[in-house]
PDB file of C-alpha atoms in Angstrom:
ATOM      1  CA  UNK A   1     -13.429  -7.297 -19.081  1.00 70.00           C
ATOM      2  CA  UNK A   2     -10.753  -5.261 -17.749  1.00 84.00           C
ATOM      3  CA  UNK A   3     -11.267  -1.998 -19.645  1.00 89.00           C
ATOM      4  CA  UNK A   4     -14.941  -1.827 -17.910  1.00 92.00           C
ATOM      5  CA  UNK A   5     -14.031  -1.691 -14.476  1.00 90.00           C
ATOM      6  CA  UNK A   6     -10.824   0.560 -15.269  1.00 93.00           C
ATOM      7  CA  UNK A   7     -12.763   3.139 -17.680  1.00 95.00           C
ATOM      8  CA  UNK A   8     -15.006   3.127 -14.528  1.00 94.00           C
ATOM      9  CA  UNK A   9     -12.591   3.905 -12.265  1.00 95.00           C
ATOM     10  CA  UNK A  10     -11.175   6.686 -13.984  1.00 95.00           C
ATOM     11  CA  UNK A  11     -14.823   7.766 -14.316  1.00 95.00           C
ATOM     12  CA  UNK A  12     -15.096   8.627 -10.848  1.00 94.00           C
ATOM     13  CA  UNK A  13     -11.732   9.813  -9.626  1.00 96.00           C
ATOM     14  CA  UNK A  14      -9.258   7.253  -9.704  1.00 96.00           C
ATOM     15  CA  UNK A  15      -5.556   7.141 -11.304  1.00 96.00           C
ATOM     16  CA  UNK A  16      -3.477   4.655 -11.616  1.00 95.00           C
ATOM     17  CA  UNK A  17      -0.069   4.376 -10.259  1.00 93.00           C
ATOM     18  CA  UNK A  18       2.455   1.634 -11.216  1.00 91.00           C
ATOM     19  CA  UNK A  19       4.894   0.101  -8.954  1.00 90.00           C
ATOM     20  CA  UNK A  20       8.533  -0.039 -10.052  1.00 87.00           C
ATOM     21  CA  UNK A  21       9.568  -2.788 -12.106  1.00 84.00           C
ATOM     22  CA  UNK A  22      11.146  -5.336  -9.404  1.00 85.00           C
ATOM     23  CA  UNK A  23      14.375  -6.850  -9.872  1.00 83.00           C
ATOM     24  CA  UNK A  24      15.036 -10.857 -10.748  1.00 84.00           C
ATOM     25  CA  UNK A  25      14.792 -12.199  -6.887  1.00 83.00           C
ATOM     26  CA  UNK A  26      13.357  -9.464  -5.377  1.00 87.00           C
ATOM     27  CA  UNK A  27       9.898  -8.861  -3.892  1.00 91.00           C
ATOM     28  CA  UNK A  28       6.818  -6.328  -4.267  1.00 92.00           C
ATOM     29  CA  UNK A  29       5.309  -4.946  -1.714  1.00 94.00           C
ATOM     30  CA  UNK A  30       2.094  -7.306  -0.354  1.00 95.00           C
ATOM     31  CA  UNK A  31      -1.517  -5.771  -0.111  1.00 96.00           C
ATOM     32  CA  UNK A  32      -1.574  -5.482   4.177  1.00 97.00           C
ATOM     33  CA  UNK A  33       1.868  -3.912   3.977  1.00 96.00           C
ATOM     34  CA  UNK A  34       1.271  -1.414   0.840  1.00 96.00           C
ATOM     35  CA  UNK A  35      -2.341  -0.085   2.091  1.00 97.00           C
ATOM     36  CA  UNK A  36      -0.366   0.110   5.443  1.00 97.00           C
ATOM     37  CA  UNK A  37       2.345   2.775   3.820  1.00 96.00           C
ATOM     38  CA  UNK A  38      -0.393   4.212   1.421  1.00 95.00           C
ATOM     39  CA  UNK A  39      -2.006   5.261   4.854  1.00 91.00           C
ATOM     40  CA  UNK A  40      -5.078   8.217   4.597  1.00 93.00           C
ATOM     41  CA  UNK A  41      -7.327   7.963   1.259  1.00 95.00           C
ATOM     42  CA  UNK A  42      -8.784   5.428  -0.916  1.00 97.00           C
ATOM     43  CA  UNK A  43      -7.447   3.378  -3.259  1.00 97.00           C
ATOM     44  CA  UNK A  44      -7.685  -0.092  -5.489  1.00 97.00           C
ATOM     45  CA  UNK A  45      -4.988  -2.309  -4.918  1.00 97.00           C
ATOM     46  CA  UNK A  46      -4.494  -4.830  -8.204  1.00 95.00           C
ATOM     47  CA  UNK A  47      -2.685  -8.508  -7.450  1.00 92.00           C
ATOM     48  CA  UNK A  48      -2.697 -10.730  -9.537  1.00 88.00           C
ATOM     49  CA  UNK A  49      -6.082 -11.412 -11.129  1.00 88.00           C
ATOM     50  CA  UNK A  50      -8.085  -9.744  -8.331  1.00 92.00           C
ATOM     51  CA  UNK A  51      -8.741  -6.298  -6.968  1.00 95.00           C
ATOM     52  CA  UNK A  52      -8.371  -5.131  -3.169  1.00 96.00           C
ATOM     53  CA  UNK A  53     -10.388  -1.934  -1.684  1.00 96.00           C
ATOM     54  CA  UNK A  54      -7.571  -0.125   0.925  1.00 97.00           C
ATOM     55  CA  UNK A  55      -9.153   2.391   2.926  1.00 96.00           C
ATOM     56  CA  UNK A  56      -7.593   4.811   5.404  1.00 96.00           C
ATOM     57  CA  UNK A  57      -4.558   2.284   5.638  1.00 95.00           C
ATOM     58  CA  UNK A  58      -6.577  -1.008   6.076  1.00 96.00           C
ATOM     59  CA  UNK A  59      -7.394  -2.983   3.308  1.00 96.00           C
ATOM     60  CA  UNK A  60     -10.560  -4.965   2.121  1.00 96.00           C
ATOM     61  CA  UNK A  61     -11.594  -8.429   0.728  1.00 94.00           C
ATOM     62  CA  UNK A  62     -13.862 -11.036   0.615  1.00 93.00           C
ATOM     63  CA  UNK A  63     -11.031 -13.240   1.943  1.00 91.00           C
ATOM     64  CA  UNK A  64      -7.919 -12.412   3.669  1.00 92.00           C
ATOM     65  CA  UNK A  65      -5.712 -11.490   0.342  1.00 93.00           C
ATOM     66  CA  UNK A  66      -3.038  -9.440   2.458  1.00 94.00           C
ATOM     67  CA  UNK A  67       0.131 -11.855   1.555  1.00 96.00           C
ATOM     68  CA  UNK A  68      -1.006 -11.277  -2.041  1.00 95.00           C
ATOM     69  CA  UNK A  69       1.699  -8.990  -3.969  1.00 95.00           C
ATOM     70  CA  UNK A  70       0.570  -5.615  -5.708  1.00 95.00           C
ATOM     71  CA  UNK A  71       1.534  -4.837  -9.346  1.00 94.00           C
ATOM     72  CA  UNK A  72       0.068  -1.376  -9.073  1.00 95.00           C
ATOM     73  CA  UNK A  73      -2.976   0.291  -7.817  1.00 97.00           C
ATOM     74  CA  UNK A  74      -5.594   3.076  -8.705  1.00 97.00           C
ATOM     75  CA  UNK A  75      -5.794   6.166  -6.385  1.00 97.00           C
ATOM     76  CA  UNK A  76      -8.465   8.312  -5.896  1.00 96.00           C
ATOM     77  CA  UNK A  77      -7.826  12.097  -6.615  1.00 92.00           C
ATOM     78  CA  UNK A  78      -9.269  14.397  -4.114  1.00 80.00           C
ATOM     79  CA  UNK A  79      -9.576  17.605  -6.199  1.00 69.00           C
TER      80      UNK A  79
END
């Protein structure tokens, strides 16, 4: 379940990062817009029961998922 793909993640570089907690009425950030500000690296965007590859600022999917909001995402650490 969950804890595969994460321990995986962490495995091979990635940390995650949580977004702020959002206030009653207000909005998080959607996938296009968030891999958008992210910009340069890669990283693993999390909505909400699906994952979402953002690359260099553009983001990936098997469907168009860029409306979806993002709880948090995983970041991968260039050492």
């Amino acid at each position: 379940a969950d804890e595969v793909w994460k321990e995986y993640a962490r495995s091979i570089g990635f940390e995650y990062k949580a977004l702020p907690k959002v206030a009653k009425g207000g909005k998080r950030p959607i996938a296009s817009e968030l891999s958008k500000q992210l910009g340069s690296g890669n990283y693993i965007l999390r909505v909400s029961r699906h994952l979402v590859a953002s690359v260099e600022g553009k983001y990936y999917d098997s469907w168009d998922s860029g409306k979806k909001p993002v709880y948090g995402y995983w970041e991968k650490v260039v050492n």
